[in-house]
PDB file of C-alpha atoms and ligand atoms in Angstrom:
ATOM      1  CA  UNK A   1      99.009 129.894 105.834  1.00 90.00           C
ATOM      2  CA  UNK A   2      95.872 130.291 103.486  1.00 97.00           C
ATOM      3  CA  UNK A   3      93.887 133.284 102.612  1.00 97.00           C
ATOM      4  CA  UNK A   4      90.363 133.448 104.079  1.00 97.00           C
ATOM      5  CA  UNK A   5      89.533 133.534 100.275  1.00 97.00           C
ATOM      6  CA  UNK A   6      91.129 129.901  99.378  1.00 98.00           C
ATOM      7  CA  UNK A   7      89.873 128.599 102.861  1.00 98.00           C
ATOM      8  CA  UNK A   8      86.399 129.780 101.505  1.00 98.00           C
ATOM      9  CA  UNK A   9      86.698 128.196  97.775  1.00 98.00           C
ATOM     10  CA  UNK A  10      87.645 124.721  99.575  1.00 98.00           C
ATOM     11  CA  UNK A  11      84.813 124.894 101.951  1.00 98.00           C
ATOM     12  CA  UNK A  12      82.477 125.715  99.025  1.00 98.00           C
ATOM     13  CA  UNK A  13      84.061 123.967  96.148  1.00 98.00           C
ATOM     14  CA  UNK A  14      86.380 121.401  97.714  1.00 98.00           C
ATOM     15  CA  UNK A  15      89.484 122.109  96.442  1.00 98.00           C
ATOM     16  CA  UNK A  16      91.548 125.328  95.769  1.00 98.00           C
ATOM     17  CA  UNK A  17      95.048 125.769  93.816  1.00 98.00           C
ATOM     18  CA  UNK A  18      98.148 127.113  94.784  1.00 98.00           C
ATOM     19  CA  UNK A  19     100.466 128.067  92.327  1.00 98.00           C
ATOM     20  CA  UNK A  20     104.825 127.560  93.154  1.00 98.00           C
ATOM     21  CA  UNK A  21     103.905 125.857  96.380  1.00 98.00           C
ATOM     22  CA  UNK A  22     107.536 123.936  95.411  1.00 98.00           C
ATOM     23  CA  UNK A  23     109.968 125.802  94.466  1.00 98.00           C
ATOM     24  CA  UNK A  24     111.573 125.030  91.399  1.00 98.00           C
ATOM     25  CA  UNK A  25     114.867 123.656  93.565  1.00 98.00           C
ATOM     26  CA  UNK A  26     111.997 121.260  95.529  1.00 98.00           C
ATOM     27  CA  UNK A  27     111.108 120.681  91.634  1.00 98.00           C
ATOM     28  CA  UNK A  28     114.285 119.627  90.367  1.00 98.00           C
ATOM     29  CA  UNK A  29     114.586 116.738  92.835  1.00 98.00           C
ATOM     30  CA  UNK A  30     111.036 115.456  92.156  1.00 98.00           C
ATOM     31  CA  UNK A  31     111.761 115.606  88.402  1.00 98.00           C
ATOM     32  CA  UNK A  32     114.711 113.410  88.535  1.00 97.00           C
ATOM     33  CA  UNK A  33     113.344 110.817  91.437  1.00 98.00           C
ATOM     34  CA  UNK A  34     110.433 110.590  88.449  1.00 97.00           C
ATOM     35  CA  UNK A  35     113.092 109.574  85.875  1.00 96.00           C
ATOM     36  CA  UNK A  36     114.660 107.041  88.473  1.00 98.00           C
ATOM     37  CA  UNK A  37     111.520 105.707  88.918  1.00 98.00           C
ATOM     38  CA  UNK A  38     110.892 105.029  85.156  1.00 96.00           C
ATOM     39  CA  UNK A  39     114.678 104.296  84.723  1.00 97.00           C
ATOM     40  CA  UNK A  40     114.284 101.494  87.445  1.00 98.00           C
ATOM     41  CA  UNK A  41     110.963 100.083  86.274  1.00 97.00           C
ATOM     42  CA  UNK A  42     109.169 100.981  89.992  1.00 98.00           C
ATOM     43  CA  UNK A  43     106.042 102.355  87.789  1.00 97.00           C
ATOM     44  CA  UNK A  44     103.886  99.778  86.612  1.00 96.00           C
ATOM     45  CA  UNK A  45     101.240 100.598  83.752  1.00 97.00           C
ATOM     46  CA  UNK A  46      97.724  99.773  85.513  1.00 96.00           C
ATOM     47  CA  UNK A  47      95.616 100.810  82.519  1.00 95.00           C
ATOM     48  CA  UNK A  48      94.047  98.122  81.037  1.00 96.00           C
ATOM     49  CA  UNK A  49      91.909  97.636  77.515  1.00 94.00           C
ATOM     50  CA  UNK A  50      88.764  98.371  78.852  1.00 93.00           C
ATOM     51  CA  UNK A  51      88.040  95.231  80.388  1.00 92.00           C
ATOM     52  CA  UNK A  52      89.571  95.564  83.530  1.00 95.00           C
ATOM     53  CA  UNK A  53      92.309  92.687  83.880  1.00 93.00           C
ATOM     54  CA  UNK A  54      94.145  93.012  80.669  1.00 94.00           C
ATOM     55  CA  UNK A  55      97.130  95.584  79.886  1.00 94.00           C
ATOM     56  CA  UNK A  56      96.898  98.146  77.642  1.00 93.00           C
ATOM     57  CA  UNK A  57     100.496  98.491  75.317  1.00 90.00           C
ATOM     58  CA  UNK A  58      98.850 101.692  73.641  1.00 90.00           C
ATOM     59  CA  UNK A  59      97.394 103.668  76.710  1.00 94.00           C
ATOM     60  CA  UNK A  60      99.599 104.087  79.840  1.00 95.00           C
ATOM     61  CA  UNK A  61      99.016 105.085  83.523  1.00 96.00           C
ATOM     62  CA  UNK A  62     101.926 104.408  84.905  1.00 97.00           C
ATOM     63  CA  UNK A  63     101.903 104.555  88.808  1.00 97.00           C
ATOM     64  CA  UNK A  64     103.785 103.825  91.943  1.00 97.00           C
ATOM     65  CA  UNK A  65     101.774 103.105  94.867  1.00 96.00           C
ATOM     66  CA  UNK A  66     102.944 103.490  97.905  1.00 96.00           C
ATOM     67  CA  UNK A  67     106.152 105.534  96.720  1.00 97.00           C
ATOM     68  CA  UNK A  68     107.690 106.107 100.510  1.00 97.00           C
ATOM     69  CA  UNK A  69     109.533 102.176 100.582  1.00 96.00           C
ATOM     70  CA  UNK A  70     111.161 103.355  97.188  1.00 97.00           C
ATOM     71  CA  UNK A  71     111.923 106.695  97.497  1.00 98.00           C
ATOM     72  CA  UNK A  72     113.616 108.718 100.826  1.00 98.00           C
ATOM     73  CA  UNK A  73     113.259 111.452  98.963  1.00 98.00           C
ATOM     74  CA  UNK A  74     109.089 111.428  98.863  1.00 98.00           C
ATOM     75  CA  UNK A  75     109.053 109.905 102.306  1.00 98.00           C
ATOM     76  CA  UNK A  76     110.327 113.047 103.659  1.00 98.00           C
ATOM     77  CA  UNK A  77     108.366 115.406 101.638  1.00 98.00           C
ATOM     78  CA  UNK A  78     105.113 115.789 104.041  1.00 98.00           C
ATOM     79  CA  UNK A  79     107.316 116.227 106.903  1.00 98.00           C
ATOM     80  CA  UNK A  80     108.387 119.569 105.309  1.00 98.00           C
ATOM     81  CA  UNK A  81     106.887 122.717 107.548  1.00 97.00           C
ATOM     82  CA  UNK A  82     104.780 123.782 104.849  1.00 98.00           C
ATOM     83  CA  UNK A  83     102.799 120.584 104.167  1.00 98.00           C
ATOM     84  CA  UNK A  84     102.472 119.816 107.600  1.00 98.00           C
ATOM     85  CA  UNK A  85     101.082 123.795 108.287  1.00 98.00           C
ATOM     86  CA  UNK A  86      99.059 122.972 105.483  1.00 98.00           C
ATOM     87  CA  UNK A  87      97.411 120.340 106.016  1.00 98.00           C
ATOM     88  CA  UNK A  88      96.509 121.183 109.749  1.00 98.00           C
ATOM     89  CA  UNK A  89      94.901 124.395 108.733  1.00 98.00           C
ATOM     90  CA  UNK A  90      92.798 122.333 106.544  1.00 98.00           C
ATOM     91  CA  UNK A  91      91.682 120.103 108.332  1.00 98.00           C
ATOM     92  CA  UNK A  92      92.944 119.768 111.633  1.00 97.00           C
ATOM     93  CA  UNK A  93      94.773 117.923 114.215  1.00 97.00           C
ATOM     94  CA  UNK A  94      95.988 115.416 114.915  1.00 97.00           C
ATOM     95  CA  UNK A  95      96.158 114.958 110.822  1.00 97.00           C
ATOM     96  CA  UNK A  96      98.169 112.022 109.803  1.00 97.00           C
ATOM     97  CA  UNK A  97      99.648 110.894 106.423  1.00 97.00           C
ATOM     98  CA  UNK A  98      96.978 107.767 104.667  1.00 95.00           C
ATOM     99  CA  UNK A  99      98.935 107.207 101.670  1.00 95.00           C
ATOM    100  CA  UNK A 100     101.211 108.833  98.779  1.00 97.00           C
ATOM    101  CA  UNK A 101     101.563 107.885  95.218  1.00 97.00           C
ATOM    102  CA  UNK A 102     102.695 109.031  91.613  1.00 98.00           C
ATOM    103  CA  UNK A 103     100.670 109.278  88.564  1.00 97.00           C
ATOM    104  CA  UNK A 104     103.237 109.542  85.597  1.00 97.00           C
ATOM    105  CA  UNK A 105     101.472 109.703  81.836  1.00 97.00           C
ATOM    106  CA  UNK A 106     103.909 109.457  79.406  1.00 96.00           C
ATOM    107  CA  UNK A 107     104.364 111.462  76.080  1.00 96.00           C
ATOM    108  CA  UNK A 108     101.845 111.021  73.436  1.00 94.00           C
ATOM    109  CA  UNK A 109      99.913 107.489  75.158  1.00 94.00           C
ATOM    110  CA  UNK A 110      99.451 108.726  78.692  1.00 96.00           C
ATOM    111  CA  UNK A 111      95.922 107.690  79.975  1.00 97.00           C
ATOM    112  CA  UNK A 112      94.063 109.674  82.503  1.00 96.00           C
ATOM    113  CA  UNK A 113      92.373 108.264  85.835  1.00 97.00           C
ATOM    114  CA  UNK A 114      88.816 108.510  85.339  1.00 98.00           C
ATOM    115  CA  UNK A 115      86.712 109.964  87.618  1.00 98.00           C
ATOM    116  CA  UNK A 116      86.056 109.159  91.251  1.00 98.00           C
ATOM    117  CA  UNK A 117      85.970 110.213  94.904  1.00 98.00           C
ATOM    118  CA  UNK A 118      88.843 109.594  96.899  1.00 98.00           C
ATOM    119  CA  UNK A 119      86.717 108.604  99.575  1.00 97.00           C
ATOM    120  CA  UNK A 120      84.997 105.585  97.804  1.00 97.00           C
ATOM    121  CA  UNK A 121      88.087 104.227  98.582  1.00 95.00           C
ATOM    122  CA  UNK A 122      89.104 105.552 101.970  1.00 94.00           C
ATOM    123  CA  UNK A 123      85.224 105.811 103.933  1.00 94.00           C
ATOM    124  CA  UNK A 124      85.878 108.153 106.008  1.00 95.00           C
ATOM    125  CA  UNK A 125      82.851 109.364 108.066  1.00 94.00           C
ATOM    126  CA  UNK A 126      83.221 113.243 107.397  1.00 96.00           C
ATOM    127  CA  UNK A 127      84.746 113.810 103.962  1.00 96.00           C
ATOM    128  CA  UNK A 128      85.838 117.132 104.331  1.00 97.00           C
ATOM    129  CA  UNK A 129      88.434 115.580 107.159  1.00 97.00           C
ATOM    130  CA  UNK A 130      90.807 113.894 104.739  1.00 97.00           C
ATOM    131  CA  UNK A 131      92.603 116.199 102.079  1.00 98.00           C
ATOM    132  CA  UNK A 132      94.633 115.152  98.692  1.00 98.00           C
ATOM    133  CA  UNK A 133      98.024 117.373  97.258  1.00 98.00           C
ATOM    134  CA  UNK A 134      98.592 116.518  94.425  1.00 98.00           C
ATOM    135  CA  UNK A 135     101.527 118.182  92.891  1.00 98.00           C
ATOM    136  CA  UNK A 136     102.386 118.785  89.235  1.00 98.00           C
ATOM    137  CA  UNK A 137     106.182 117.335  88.949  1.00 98.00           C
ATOM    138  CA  UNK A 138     105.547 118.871  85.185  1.00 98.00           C
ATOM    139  CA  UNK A 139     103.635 121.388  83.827  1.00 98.00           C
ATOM    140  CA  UNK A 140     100.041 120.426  84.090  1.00 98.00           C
ATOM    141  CA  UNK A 141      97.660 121.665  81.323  1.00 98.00           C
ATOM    142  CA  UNK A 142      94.347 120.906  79.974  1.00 97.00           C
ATOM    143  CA  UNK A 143      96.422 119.778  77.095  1.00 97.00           C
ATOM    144  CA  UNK A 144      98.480 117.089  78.646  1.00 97.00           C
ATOM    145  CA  UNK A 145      95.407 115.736  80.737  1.00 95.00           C
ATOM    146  CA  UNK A 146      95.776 117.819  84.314  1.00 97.00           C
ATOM    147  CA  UNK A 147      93.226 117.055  87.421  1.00 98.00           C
ATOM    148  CA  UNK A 148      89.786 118.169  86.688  1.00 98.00           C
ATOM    149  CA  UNK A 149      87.415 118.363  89.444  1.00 98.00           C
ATOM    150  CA  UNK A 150      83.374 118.793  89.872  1.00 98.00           C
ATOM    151  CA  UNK A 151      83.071 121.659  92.353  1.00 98.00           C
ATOM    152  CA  UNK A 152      80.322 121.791  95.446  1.00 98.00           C
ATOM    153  CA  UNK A 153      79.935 118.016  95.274  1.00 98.00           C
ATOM    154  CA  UNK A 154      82.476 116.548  97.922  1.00 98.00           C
ATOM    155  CA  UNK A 155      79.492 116.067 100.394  1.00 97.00           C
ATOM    156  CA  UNK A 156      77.325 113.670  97.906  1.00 97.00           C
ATOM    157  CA  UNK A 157      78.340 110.009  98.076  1.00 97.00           C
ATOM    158  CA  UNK A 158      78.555 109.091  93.744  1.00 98.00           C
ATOM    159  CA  UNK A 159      78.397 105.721  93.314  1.00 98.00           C
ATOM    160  CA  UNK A 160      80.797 104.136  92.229  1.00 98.00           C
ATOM    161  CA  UNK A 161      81.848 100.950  90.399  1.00 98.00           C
ATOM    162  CA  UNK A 162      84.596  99.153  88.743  1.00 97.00           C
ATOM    163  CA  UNK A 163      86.383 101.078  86.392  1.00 97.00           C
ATOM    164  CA  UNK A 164      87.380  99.058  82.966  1.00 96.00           C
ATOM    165  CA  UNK A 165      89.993 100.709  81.540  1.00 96.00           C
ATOM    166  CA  UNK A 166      92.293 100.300  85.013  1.00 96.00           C
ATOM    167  CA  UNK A 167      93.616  96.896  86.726  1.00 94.00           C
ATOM    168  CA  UNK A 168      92.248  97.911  89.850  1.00 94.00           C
ATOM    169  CA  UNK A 169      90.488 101.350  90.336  1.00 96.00           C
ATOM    170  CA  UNK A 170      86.558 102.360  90.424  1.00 97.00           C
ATOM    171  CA  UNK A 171      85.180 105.173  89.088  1.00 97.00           C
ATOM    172  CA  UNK A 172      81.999 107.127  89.159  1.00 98.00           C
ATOM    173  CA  UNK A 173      79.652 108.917  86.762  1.00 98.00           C
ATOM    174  CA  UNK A 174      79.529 112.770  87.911  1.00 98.00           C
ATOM    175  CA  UNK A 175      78.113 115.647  85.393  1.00 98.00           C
ATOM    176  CA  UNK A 176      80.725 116.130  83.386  1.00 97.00           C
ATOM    177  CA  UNK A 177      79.643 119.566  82.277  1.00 98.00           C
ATOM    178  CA  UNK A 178      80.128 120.957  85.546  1.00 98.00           C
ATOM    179  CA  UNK A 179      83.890 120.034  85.499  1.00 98.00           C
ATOM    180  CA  UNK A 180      86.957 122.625  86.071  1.00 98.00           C
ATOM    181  CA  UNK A 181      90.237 122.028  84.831  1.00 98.00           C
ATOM    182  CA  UNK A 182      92.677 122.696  87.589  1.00 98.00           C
ATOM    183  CA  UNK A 183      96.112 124.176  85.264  1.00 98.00           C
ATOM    184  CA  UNK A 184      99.306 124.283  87.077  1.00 98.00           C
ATOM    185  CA  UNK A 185     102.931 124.948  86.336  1.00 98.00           C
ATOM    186  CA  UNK A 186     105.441 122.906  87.813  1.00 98.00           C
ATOM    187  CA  UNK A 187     105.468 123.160  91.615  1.00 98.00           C
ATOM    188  CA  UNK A 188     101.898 123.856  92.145  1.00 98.00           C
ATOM    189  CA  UNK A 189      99.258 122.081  94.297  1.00 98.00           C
ATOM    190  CA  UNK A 190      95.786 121.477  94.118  1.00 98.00           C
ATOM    191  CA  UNK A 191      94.232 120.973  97.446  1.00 98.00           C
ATOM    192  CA  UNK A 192      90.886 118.752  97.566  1.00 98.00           C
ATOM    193  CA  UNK A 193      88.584 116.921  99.807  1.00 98.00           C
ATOM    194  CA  UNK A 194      88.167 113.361  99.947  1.00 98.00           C
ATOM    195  CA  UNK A 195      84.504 113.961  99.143  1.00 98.00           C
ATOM    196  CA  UNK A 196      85.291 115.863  95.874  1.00 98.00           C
ATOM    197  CA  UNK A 197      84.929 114.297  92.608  1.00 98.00           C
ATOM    198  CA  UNK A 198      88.065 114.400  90.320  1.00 98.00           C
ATOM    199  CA  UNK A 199      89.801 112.799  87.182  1.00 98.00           C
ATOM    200  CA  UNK A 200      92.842 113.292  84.837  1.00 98.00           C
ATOM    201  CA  UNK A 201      93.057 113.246  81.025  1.00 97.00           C
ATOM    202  CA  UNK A 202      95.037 111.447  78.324  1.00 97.00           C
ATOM    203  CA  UNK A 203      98.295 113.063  77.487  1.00 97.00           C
ATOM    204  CA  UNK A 204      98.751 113.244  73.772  1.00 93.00           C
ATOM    205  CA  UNK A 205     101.641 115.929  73.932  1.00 97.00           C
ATOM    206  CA  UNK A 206     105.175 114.916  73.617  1.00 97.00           C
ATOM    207  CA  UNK A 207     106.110 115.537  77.006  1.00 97.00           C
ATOM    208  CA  UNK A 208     105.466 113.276  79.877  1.00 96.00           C
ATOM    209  CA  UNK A 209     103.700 114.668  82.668  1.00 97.00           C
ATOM    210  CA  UNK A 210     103.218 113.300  86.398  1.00 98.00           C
ATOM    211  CA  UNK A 211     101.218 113.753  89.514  1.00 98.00           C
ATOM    212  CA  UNK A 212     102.687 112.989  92.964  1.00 98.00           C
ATOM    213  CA  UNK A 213      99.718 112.719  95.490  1.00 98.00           C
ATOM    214  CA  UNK A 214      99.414 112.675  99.227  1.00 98.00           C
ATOM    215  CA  UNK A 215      96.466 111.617 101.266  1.00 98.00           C
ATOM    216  CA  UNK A 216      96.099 112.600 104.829  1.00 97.00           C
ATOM    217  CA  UNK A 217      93.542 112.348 107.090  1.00 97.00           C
ATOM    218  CA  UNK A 218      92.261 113.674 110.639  1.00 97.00           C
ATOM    219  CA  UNK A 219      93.159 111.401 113.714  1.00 95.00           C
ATOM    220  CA  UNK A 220      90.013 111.044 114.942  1.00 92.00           C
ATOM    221  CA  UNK A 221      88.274 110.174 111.401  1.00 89.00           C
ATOM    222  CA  UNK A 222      89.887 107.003 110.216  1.00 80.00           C
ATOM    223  CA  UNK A 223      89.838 105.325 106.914  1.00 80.00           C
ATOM    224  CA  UNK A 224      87.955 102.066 106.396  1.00 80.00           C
ATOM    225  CA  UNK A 225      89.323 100.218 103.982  1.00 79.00           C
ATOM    226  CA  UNK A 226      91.359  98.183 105.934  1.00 75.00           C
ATOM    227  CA  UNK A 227      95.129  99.045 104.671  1.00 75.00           C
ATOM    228  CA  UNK A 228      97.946  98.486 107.214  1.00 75.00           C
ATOM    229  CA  UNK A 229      99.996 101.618 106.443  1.00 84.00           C
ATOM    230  CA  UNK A 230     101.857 103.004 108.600  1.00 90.00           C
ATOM    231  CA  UNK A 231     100.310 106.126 108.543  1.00 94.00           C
ATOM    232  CA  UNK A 232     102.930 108.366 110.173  1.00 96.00           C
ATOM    233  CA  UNK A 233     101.727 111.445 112.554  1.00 97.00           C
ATOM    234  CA  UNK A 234     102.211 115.153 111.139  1.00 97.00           C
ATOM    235  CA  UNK A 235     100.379 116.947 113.922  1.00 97.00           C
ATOM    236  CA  UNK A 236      99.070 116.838 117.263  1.00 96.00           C
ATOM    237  CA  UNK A 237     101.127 115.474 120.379  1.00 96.00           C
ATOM    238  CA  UNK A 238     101.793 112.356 118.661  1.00 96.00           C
ATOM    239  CA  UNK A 239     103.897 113.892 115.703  1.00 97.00           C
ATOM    240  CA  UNK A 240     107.375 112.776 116.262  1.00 97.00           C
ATOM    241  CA  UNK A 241     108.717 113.145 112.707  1.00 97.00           C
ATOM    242  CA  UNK A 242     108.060 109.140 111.708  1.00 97.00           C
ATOM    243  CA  UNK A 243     110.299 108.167 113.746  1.00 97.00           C
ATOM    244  CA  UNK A 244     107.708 105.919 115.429  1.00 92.00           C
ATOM    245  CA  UNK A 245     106.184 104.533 112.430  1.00 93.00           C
ATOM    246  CA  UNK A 246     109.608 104.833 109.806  1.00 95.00           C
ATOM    247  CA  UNK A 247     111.938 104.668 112.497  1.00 95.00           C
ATOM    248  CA  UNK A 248     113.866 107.547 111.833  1.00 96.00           C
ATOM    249  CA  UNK A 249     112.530 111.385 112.003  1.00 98.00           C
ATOM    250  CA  UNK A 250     111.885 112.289 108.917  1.00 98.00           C
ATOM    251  CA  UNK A 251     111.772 116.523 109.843  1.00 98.00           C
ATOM    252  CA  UNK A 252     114.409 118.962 107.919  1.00 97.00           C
ATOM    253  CA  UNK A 253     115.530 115.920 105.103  1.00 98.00           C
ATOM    254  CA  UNK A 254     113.568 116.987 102.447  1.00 98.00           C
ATOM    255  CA  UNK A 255     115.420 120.397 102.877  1.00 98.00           C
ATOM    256  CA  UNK A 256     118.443 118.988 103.362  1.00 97.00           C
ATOM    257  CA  UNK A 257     117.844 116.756  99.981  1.00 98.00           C
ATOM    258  CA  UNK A 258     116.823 119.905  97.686  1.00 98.00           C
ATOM    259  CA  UNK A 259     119.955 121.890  98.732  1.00 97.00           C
ATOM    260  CA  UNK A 260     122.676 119.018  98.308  1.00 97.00           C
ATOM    261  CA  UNK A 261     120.708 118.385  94.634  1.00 97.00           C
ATOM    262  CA  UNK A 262     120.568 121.832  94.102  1.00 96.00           C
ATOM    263  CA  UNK A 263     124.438 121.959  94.829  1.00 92.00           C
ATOM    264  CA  UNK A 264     124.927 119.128  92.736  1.00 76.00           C
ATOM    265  CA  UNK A 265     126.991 119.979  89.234  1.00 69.00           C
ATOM    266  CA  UNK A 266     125.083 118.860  86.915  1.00 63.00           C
ATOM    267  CA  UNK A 267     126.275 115.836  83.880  1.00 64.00           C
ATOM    268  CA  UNK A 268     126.758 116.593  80.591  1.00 59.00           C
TER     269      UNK A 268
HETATM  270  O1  AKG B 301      97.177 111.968  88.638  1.00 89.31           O
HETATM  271  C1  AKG B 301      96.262 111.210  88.375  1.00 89.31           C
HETATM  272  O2  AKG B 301      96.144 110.636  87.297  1.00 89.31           O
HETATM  273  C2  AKG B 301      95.157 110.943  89.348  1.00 89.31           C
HETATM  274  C3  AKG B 301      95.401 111.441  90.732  1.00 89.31           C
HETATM  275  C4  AKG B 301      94.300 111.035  91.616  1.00 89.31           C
HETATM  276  O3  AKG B 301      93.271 110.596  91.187  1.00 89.31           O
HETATM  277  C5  AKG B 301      94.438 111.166  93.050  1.00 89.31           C
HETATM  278  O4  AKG B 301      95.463 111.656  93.516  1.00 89.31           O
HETATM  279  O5  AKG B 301      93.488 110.764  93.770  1.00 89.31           O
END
């Protein structure tokens, strides 16, 4: 699925981008499960005023954490051919799904994440044998606060501690000046390591803009940190859609969402 090239940059860096990995159809129905979510009140603001418990009214991180109870829709999204081909090329079977989630900052007071590893969370022994997508529901620019990441470093443990201006994440300290902005119209994907260091920015434009992120893992290298997901197959002989762990397959609805959206006459 990958060019030897972008296999190369995530061995080396520990992340590569792929520009229109969603089409803008795929995009469409992401946008508007975003807008149910905020509609609904399923994001909660976890950015706090630097001291860690208390929320912030000016700055918000609004997030949704797991989104799969709430939302067919992104339950059924990494059982889509792609992301499963994906994924296994990058870093094996049997891979399965750890955990998915949406980052939405809105217009003008949208607070980044600061930075950290995803594996200060998830321990996994070999941190080049869990992978992130994150996906830009909106246009992500260095403008509106997209993911930066440090490249080379997804083999060095950072330390990493509390972080105050969140309710419940930690964050680490990396050299900033080594960072690379990671720009990416709607639909596109940056691939990265668990071991590789990464943040997002404030959004001070007057658009909102939001990240929906997947973390999977391989089989035989699991997480430590003591979460009872259910952590659904995608490859290997165990892959049976979810229907094991969800209790119905999950294969072919995403598609079958996008085109009866797609289809959908839209209300003016
Ligand atoms: O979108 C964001 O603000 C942060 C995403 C992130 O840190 C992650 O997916 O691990």
């Amino acid at each position: 699925m990958f060019s030897e090239e972008q296999l190369a940059q995530f061995r080396k860096d520990g992340f590569f981008s792929v520009p229109n990995f969603f089409t803008p159809a795929e995009v469409a129905v992401m946008q508007d499960e975003l807008e149910r979510f905020k509609q609904e009140g399923l994001v909660r603001n976890v950015a706090t005023e630097g001291d860690g418990t208390t929320h912030s009214d000016t700055k918000k991180n609004l997030q949704l954490c797991p989104t799969w109870p709430h939302s067919p829709r992104f339950k059924a999204l990494p059982f889509t051919e792609k992301v499963v081909s994906a994924i296994s090329e990058l870093i094996g079977d049997p891979a399965r799904l750890r955990l998915d989630q949406v980052f939405l900052k809105p217009a003008r007071d949208g607070a980044g994440t600061n930075w950290h590893q995803d594996n200060a969370y998830f321990q996994v022994n070999d941190p080049m044998r869990g992978v992130a997508m994150w996906v830009a529901v909106h246009d992500a620019t260095i403008a509106n606060g997209t993911m930066h990441m440090i490249p080379g470093q997804q083999y060095e443990k950072l330390e990493h501690t509390r972080d105050p201006h969140s309710d419940h994440h930690i964050r680490c300290y990396p050299d900033e000046s080594q960072e690379v902005p990671c720009e990416l119209e709607a639909g596109g994907v940056v691939f990265f390591a668990y071991g590789t260091p990464h943040c997002t920015k404030g959004n001070n434009t007057d658009k909102d803009r939001a990240g929906l992120a997947y973390h999977f893992v391989h089989a035989d290298h699991p997480t430590h940190d003591n979460n009872p997901a259910p952590m659904p197959y995608l490859s290997g002989d165990l892959a049976k859609g979810g229907v094991e762990e969800y209790g119905e397959d999950q294969r072919g609805k995403w598609e079958q969402m996008v085109a009866e959206f797609n289809k959908k006459p839209v209300s003016v």
